[in-house]
Amino acid sequence: MRELWHRLRFLLHRGQFERDLDEEMRHHLALKAAEEGSPDAARRQFGNVVLLKEDSRAMWTWNFAEQFVQDIRYALRTMAVNRLFAAMAVLSLALGIGANTAIYSFMDAVMLRALPVSHPEELVVFKWTAKGRTTVVHSLHGSNSEDDSGNSTSPNYPFAAFVSLGARNDKLTTLFAYANAWGLNLTAGGQAEVAGGLYVSGGFFTGLGVPPAAGRLISAEDDRTGAAPVVVIAYPYWQTRFAGKADAIGKTMLVNNMPVTIVGVTAPGFFGVDPGSNPPVFIPLHAAPSLSRHPAEEERSDFFDKNFYWVEMMGRLRPGVSIEQAQAQMAARFHSFAAGTAANKQETANLPALRLEEGGSGIDSLRREYSKPLFVLMAMVGLILAIACANIANLLLARATARRHEIALRLSLGAGRWRIVRQLLTESLLLSVLGGLLGLLVAYWSIQSITWLIANGRDDFTLRAVLNLPVLGFTLALALLTGLVFGLVPAIQATKVDLTPALKETRASAPHGKLSRFGICVGASQFLVVGQVAVSLLLVVGAGLFVRTVSNLHSVQLGFNQENILIFSVNARQAGYKDAALASLYGNLLDRFRKIPGVRSGGLSDLPLVSYYWNGTGLRIPGTSLGAKELNTCLLTVDPSFLSTMQIPIILGRGIEERDLASPRVAVVNQVFADKFFANQSPVGRAIGIGDPKDAADIVIVGVVRAAHYNSVQEKETPPVAYVPYTQSVAGLNQVFFELRTSGDPLALAGSVRRIVGRTSPGVPITDVNTQSHQIDQTIGQQRTFASLCTCFAVLALLIACVGLYGTMAYAVARRTGEIGIRMALGAARRNIIWMVMREVVALAVVGVAIGLAVALETTRFLESFLFGTKPNDPLAISISLVILTCACMAAGYVPAWRASQTSPMSALRNE
Amino acid sequence: MEMGKRSEIPPGTLYMLILKSLARLGSMHGYGIAHHVQQISDDVLQVEEGSLYPALQRMLIKGWVVAEWKQSENNRRARYYRLTPGGRKQLAHEIREFERVMAAIVRVIQPA
């Protein structure tokens, strides 16, 4: 220990050491010269000064470094001899490490990275949980998730709760609120776009402790009723819209057609509190009512409504205060607040309970969306790395066996055992480090392609995975660990040689099988191959299931024709159009769109089909026996040609016609609606009420259409849907989606559409331009991503396992060349030799496949939630996987078998 | 310098000789050690003087001796080496080993 310390000190004081030694020797020589009378005689007596210095130095430095270089050179030479196998091993390790690094960088981005604010560990997020539906929450704008036991959790609170929790707070240094602003129409420099923003309370930026990049941030003075309207823009928006110029501060831009003053820019890299979002603008919370799409008065009452849950909150713990202490105080306060807002006993009985969670990595929208898929992917790439490592271990085992003779010779000449282990370890570490370096390239490339895969054409995609220091550290650790673990065992094994027999043996007589002491190694390599085959089968089965899922999703009968439809959204309401003017603008636009050459027909609807949109509402049917709970329907506001454009066939009565636009209210319902609410009777001619219960039930059903998917491809049952004319919209007309059926490529018409909107209504932006089929594709993006990734991984695993099998067999054949030669000399036919080798291949494959099958049957159920239309133990997927794997194994094993059969007995025997 | 025939020191005994010299003299520089060995052995033992230094370095690493720069008797700066407790123990060990080997050799070469 002390020795190590001395040596380390030497490293730091090297110059001092040289000077001391030099002076010391000169001193000695001077004294000697005085004694001998001549410097020459003194020098003769002393010896070679340079060499002695070198020796003194060598006492201090580790021989280690020098030997290390030797080892590396030796390792490179041996790798060069076994070029193919070394390349395969490094490559498979690189793929394994690269894939792991890529997935880990996503996990880092989603789960581990802290918010770019000061002291993120002090932040806490406010949530509440309640059993079932809490009635005190009259309406909620935000997110609400329900778990299996019926508990719902949400981060949204009424504004009044934020005010009451913030008052006289001795557990938190600061409390601030924020709320998402969806679909703001932003106009800066004459260019309009639709984007999300973030409403923030006055304490938001000071609470997070972030500085501005320019100007100032929103303060408490900005966030009160009647304050001058201001906005803080995000750094990227500043760069793209204002070219990062300082004179942007003080300029006016339009938010939902309302002029607001830009007062500052946030720091680069700041994205608010949700790593899954990237809002271009931050607006004071109190400006929310005046910016909303609904009439301002209504929204303002929502703003202060104690039963309207819409703001989210974050706080910062005082030093020394635990999250439990703060939660106890906050929960008690919120309880009394909520109790004061309950209207009746039922509401009082089930009040939401406040809960604090760590907020250092921001709110968890990304984690909710990606954590489960990422764990599945991490498991897959972990398996890939494991089989890649098995290859390395196999390679090293084989090499150690092949070098028994050499190692025995070195040991008998007096080489230290540790020295030999170290040399073998150097080789494995070299392999793994090379693999790691190459793996970084693979990782860089995979991060790009996985981002591209997951983003799936969405331009608001915010999952930012990068190769940062923790990720690089992870890769390095992974590479070294694999090298160490999978190199150490073969290395130690190799030095446990019984010297005399090892020195005597020739290649042909090298022991194999379970009889010899060394047999354990051969056994180990077979064990590794079996493991590789089993793991590959697992991944191939997984890939099979995902591929089945995607093909099932693609073959779902949607009930309408999704091909050749251009779809885009227009929101003229935000540009200032109202009611009748709005409806006539939309009608006018639709007429012009229909005249574009290449457009066969066109329609509009308030929501696109099959895009996870849902507009459900209560229903009244005079004379029905159904209870209020069951009387719910989905709505779609459409124009007369929507149904024919989407090719949803009418099966009873008629569709919506032009005359319905300005006449008594009508509706067309789907078959599910008819069956559910009118059982055996015809619904045509019946009157229903939709929406506000106070309105008369005066909507007459004029027709029934075949059921078409409404919300998603995956929906098991189509919900009841009522189609109503857009001029008679129940909730008021806002944004609409136009659907144009084209004769050619739909996207080719996007330019004409933009020109028409630009001419007819300047300042109205077009968003979400897409084809209907691509939009539907995007909704099954996760499944598709999984299918693609999993197929890649499965192919990779299969390749690696085949390399392993090939390598093991090739090595076994090489070792038995002599034996094969003798067999052939004694008259064995080539096919006998092939069979002799293939027998072993078949045995390995069968055992591997059997183990893999058993594991697959047990573990695929973890994938159930990702599957559609197929069971986790789908027999088709599993049997195809079995066939694929068996074929791959046979192919990998046949090459060495064939090579063995080509052995020339003469040359094999001459080699003895 | 007319003297009797000098002998190289037996291999492996250099450390012992250095340690013993230091034990006797207390603190000494390299030249002094070489000189001392030569004198005490009545000029029979000859240390190859240069080889003293790698040996001293090794003993520093092992912690058997410590070194410090001091003014020498002729008013020059010199590095003086001093025995540590660890060094004393090592000396005892080396002497024991040496005597054991010596005794064995003597037994072998004694006329039967």
Coordinates of N, CA and C in Angstrom, one line a residue, chain A residues 90-198:
Chain A
V90 N -15.6 -8.3 -32.7 CA -15.6 -6.8 -32.5 C -16.9 -6.2 -33.1
L91 N -17.3 -6.7 -34.2 CA -18.4 -6.1 -34.9 C -19.7 -6.4 -34.1
S92 N -19.8 -7.7 -33.6 CA -21.0 -8.0 -32.9 C -21.0 -7.3 -31.5
L93 N -19.8 -7.1 -30.9 CA -19.8 -6.4 -29.7 C -20.1 -4.9 -29.9
A94 N -19.6 -4.4 -31.1 CA -19.9 -3.0 -31.4 C -21.4 -2.8 -31.6
L95 N -22.1 -3.7 -32.3 CA -23.5 -3.6 -32.4 C -24.2 -3.7 -31.1
G96 N -23.8 -4.6 -30.3 CA -24.4 -4.8 -29.0 C -24.2 -3.6 -28.1
I97 N -23.0 -3.1 -28.0 CA -22.7 -1.9 -27.2 C -23.4 -0.7 -27.8
G98 N -23.4 -0.6 -29.1 CA -24.0 0.6 -29.7 C -25.5 0.6 -29.5
A99 N -26.1 -0.5 -29.6 CA -27.6 -0.6 -29.4 C -27.9 -0.2 -28.0
N100 N -27.1 -0.8 -27.0 CA -27.3 -0.5 -25.6 C -27.1 1.0 -25.3
T101 N -26.1 1.6 -25.9 CA -25.8 3.0 -25.7 C -27.0 3.8 -26.2
A102 N -27.4 3.5 -27.4 CA -28.5 4.3 -28.0 C -29.8 4.2 -27.1
I103 N -30.2 3.0 -26.7 CA -31.4 2.9 -25.9 C -31.1 3.6 -24.5
Y104 N -29.9 3.4 -24.0 CA -29.7 4.0 -22.7 C -29.7 5.5 -22.8
S105 N -29.3 6.1 -23.9 CA -29.3 7.5 -24.1 C -30.8 8.0 -24.1
F106 N -31.7 7.2 -24.7 CA -33.1 7.5 -24.6 C -33.6 7.5 -23.2
M107 N -33.2 6.4 -22.5 CA -33.6 6.3 -21.1 C -33.1 7.5 -20.3
D108 N -31.9 7.9 -20.6 CA -31.3 9.1 -19.9 C -32.1 10.3 -20.2
A109 N -32.5 10.5 -21.5 CA -33.3 11.6 -21.8 C -34.7 11.6 -21.2
V110 N -35.3 10.4 -21.1 CA -36.6 10.3 -20.6 C -36.7 10.3 -19.1
M111 N -35.8 9.5 -18.5 CA -36.0 9.2 -17.1 C -35.0 9.8 -16.1
L112 N -33.8 10.1 -16.6 CA -32.7 10.4 -15.7 C -32.3 11.8 -15.7
R113 N -32.5 12.5 -16.8 CA -31.9 13.8 -16.9 C -32.7 14.9 -16.1
A114 N -32.0 15.7 -15.4 CA -32.6 16.7 -14.6 C -32.9 17.9 -15.4
L115 N -33.9 18.7 -15.0 CA -34.3 19.9 -15.7 C -33.1 20.9 -15.7
P116 N -32.9 21.7 -16.7 CA -31.8 22.6 -16.8 C -32.1 23.9 -16.0
V117 N -32.3 23.7 -14.7 CA -32.6 24.9 -13.8 C -31.7 24.7 -12.6
S118 N -31.7 25.8 -11.7 CA -30.9 25.7 -10.6 C -31.5 24.8 -9.5
H119 N -30.7 24.0 -8.9 CA -31.0 23.1 -7.8 C -32.3 22.3 -8.2
P120 N -32.3 21.5 -9.2 CA -33.6 20.8 -9.6 C -34.0 19.8 -8.5
E121 N -33.0 19.4 -7.6 CA -33.4 18.3 -6.7 C -34.4 18.9 -5.6
E122 N -34.5 20.2 -5.5 CA -35.4 20.8 -4.5 C -36.8 20.9 -5.0
L123 N -37.0 20.7 -6.3 CA -38.4 20.9 -6.9 C -39.3 19.7 -6.5
V124 N -40.6 20.1 -6.3 CA -41.6 19.1 -6.1 C -42.8 19.4 -7.0
V125 N -43.4 18.3 -7.5 CA -44.6 18.5 -8.4 C -45.8 18.1 -7.6
F126 N -46.9 18.9 -7.8 CA -48.2 18.6 -7.1 C -49.0 17.7 -7.9
K127 N -49.6 16.7 -7.3 CA -50.5 15.8 -7.9 C -51.7 15.6 -7.0
W128 N -52.8 15.1 -7.5 CA -53.8 14.6 -6.6 C -54.3 13.2 -7.0
T129 N -54.8 12.5 -6.1 CA -55.3 11.2 -6.4 C -56.7 11.1 -5.7
A130 N -57.6 10.4 -6.4 CA -58.9 10.2 -5.8 C -59.4 8.9 -6.3
K131 N -60.3 8.3 -5.4 CA -60.9 7.1 -5.8 C -62.0 7.3 -6.8
G132 N -61.9 6.7 -7.9 CA -62.9 6.8 -8.9 C -63.1 8.3 -9.4
R133 N -64.3 8.6 -9.9 CA -64.6 9.9 -10.4 C -64.9 10.8 -9.2
T134 N -64.1 11.9 -9.0 CA -64.4 12.8 -7.9 C -65.4 13.8 -8.4
T135 N -66.4 14.0 -7.7 CA -67.4 14.9 -8.2 C -67.1 16.4 -7.9
V136 N -66.2 16.6 -7.0 CA -65.8 18.0 -6.7 C -65.0 18.6 -7.9
V137 N -64.5 17.7 -8.7 CA -63.8 18.1 -9.9 C -64.9 18.2 -11.0
H138 N -65.5 19.3 -11.2 CA -66.6 19.4 -12.2 C -66.1 19.3 -13.6
S139 N -65.0 20.0 -13.8 CA -64.4 19.8 -15.2 C -62.9 19.9 -15.0
L140 N -62.2 19.3 -16.0 CA -60.7 19.2 -15.9 C -60.2 19.5 -17.2
H141 N -59.2 20.3 -17.3 CA -58.5 20.6 -18.5 C -57.0 20.3 -18.3
G142 N -56.6 19.2 -18.8 CA -55.2 18.7 -18.6 C -55.1 17.3 -18.8
S143 N -54.4 16.6 -17.8 CA -54.3 15.2 -18.0 C -54.9 14.5 -16.7
N144 N -55.4 13.3 -16.9 CA -56.0 12.6 -15.9 C -55.8 11.1 -16.2
S145 N -55.1 10.4 -15.4 CA -54.9 9.0 -15.7 C -55.6 8.1 -14.6
E146 N -56.1 7.0 -15.1 CA -56.8 6.1 -14.2 C -56.1 4.8 -14.1
D147 N -55.7 4.3 -12.9 CA -55.1 3.0 -12.9 C -56.1 1.9 -12.8
D148 N -55.6 0.6 -12.7 CA -56.5 -0.5 -12.7 C -57.5 -0.6 -11.6
S149 N -57.1 -0.1 -10.4 CA -58.0 -0.2 -9.3 C -58.9 1.0 -9.2
G150 N -59.0 1.8 -10.3 CA -60.0 2.9 -10.4 C -59.6 4.2 -9.7
N151 N -58.3 4.3 -9.3 CA -57.8 5.6 -8.8 C -57.4 6.5 -9.9
S152 N -57.9 7.7 -9.9 CA -57.5 8.6 -10.9 C -56.5 9.6 -10.3
T153 N -55.5 10.0 -11.1 CA -54.5 10.9 -10.7 C -54.4 12.0 -11.7
S154 N -54.1 13.2 -11.2 CA -54.0 14.3 -12.1 C -53.1 15.4 -11.5
P155 N -52.4 16.1 -12.3 CA -51.6 17.2 -11.8 C -52.4 18.6 -11.9
N156 N -53.6 18.6 -12.3 CA -54.3 19.9 -12.5 C -55.1 20.3 -11.2
Y157 N -55.1 21.6 -11.0 CA -55.7 22.2 -9.8 C -56.5 23.4 -10.3
P158 N -57.5 23.8 -9.4 CA -58.1 25.1 -9.7 C -57.2 26.3 -9.4
F159 N -57.3 27.4 -10.1 CA -56.4 28.5 -9.8 C -56.5 29.0 -8.4
A160 N -57.8 28.9 -7.8 CA -58.0 29.3 -6.5 C -57.2 28.5 -5.5
A161 N -57.0 27.2 -5.8 CA -56.2 26.3 -4.9 C -54.8 26.7 -4.9
F162 N -54.3 27.1 -6.1 CA -52.9 27.6 -6.2 C -52.7 28.8 -5.2
V163 N -53.7 29.7 -5.3 CA -53.6 30.9 -4.5 C -53.6 30.6 -3.0
S164 N -54.5 29.6 -2.6 CA -54.7 29.3 -1.2 C -53.5 28.5 -0.7
L165 N -52.9 27.7 -1.5 CA -51.7 26.9 -1.1 C -50.5 27.8 -1.0
G166 N -50.4 28.8 -1.8 CA -49.2 29.7 -1.8 C -49.1 30.6 -0.6
A167 N -50.3 30.9 0.0 CA -50.3 31.9 1.1 C -49.5 31.4 2.3
R168 N -48.7 32.2 2.9 CA -48.0 32.0 4.1 C -47.4 30.5 4.2
N169 N -46.5 30.3 3.3 CA -46.0 28.9 3.2 C -44.6 28.8 3.8
D170 N -44.5 28.0 4.9 CA -43.2 27.8 5.6 C -42.5 26.5 5.2
K171 N -43.0 25.8 4.3 CA -42.4 24.5 3.9 C -41.7 24.7 2.6
L172 N -42.3 25.6 1.8 CA -41.7 25.8 0.4 C -41.2 27.2 0.3
T173 N -40.1 27.4 -0.4 CA -39.6 28.7 -0.6 C -40.4 29.4 -1.7
T174 N -40.9 28.6 -2.6 CA -41.6 29.2 -3.7 C -42.7 28.2 -4.2
L175 N -43.7 28.7 -4.8 CA -44.8 27.9 -5.4 C -45.2 28.6 -6.7
F176 N -45.1 27.9 -7.8 CA -45.6 28.5 -9.0 C -46.4 27.6 -9.8
A177 N -47.2 28.2 -10.7 CA -48.2 27.4 -11.5 C -48.0 27.7 -13.0
Y178 N -48.5 26.7 -13.7 CA -48.4 26.8 -15.2 C -49.5 26.0 -15.8
A179 N -49.8 26.3 -17.0 CA -50.8 25.5 -17.7 C -50.5 25.5 -19.2
N180 N -50.7 24.4 -19.8 CA -50.5 24.3 -21.3 C -51.4 25.1 -22.0
A181 N -51.0 25.8 -23.0 CA -51.8 26.6 -24.0 C -51.8 25.8 -25.3
W182 N -52.9 25.2 -25.7 CA -52.9 24.4 -26.9 C -53.2 25.2 -28.1
G183 N -52.5 24.9 -29.2 CA -52.9 25.5 -30.5 C -53.0 27.0 -30.5
L184 N -52.0 27.7 -30.0 CA -52.0 29.1 -30.2 C -51.7 29.5 -31.6
N185 N -52.3 30.6 -32.1 CA -52.0 31.1 -33.4 C -51.0 32.2 -33.2
L186 N -49.7 31.9 -33.6 CA -48.7 32.9 -33.3 C -48.3 33.6 -34.7
T187 N -48.3 34.9 -34.7 CA -48.0 35.7 -35.9 C -46.8 36.6 -35.5
A188 N -45.7 36.4 -36.1 CA -44.5 37.3 -35.9 C -43.9 37.6 -37.2
G189 N -43.7 38.8 -37.5 CA -43.1 39.2 -38.8 C -43.9 38.7 -40.0
G190 N -45.3 38.8 -39.9 CA -46.2 38.5 -41.0 C -46.3 37.0 -41.2
Q191 N -45.7 36.2 -40.4 CA -45.8 34.7 -40.7 C -46.6 34.1 -39.6
A192 N -47.7 33.4 -39.9 CA -48.5 32.8 -38.9 C -48.2 31.3 -38.8
E193 N -48.3 30.8 -37.5 CA -48.1 29.4 -37.3 C -48.9 29.0 -36.1
V194 N -49.3 27.7 -36.0 CA -50.0 27.3 -34.8 C -49.0 26.5 -33.9
A195 N -49.0 26.8 -32.7 CA -48.1 26.1 -31.8 C -48.6 26.1 -30.4
G196 N -48.1 25.2 -29.5 CA -48.5 25.2 -28.1 C -47.6 26.2 -27.4
G197 N -48.2 26.8 -26.3 CA -47.4 27.7 -25.5 C -47.6 27.3 -24.0
L198 N -47.0 28.0 -23.1 CA -47.2 27.7 -21.7 C -47.6 29.0 -21.0

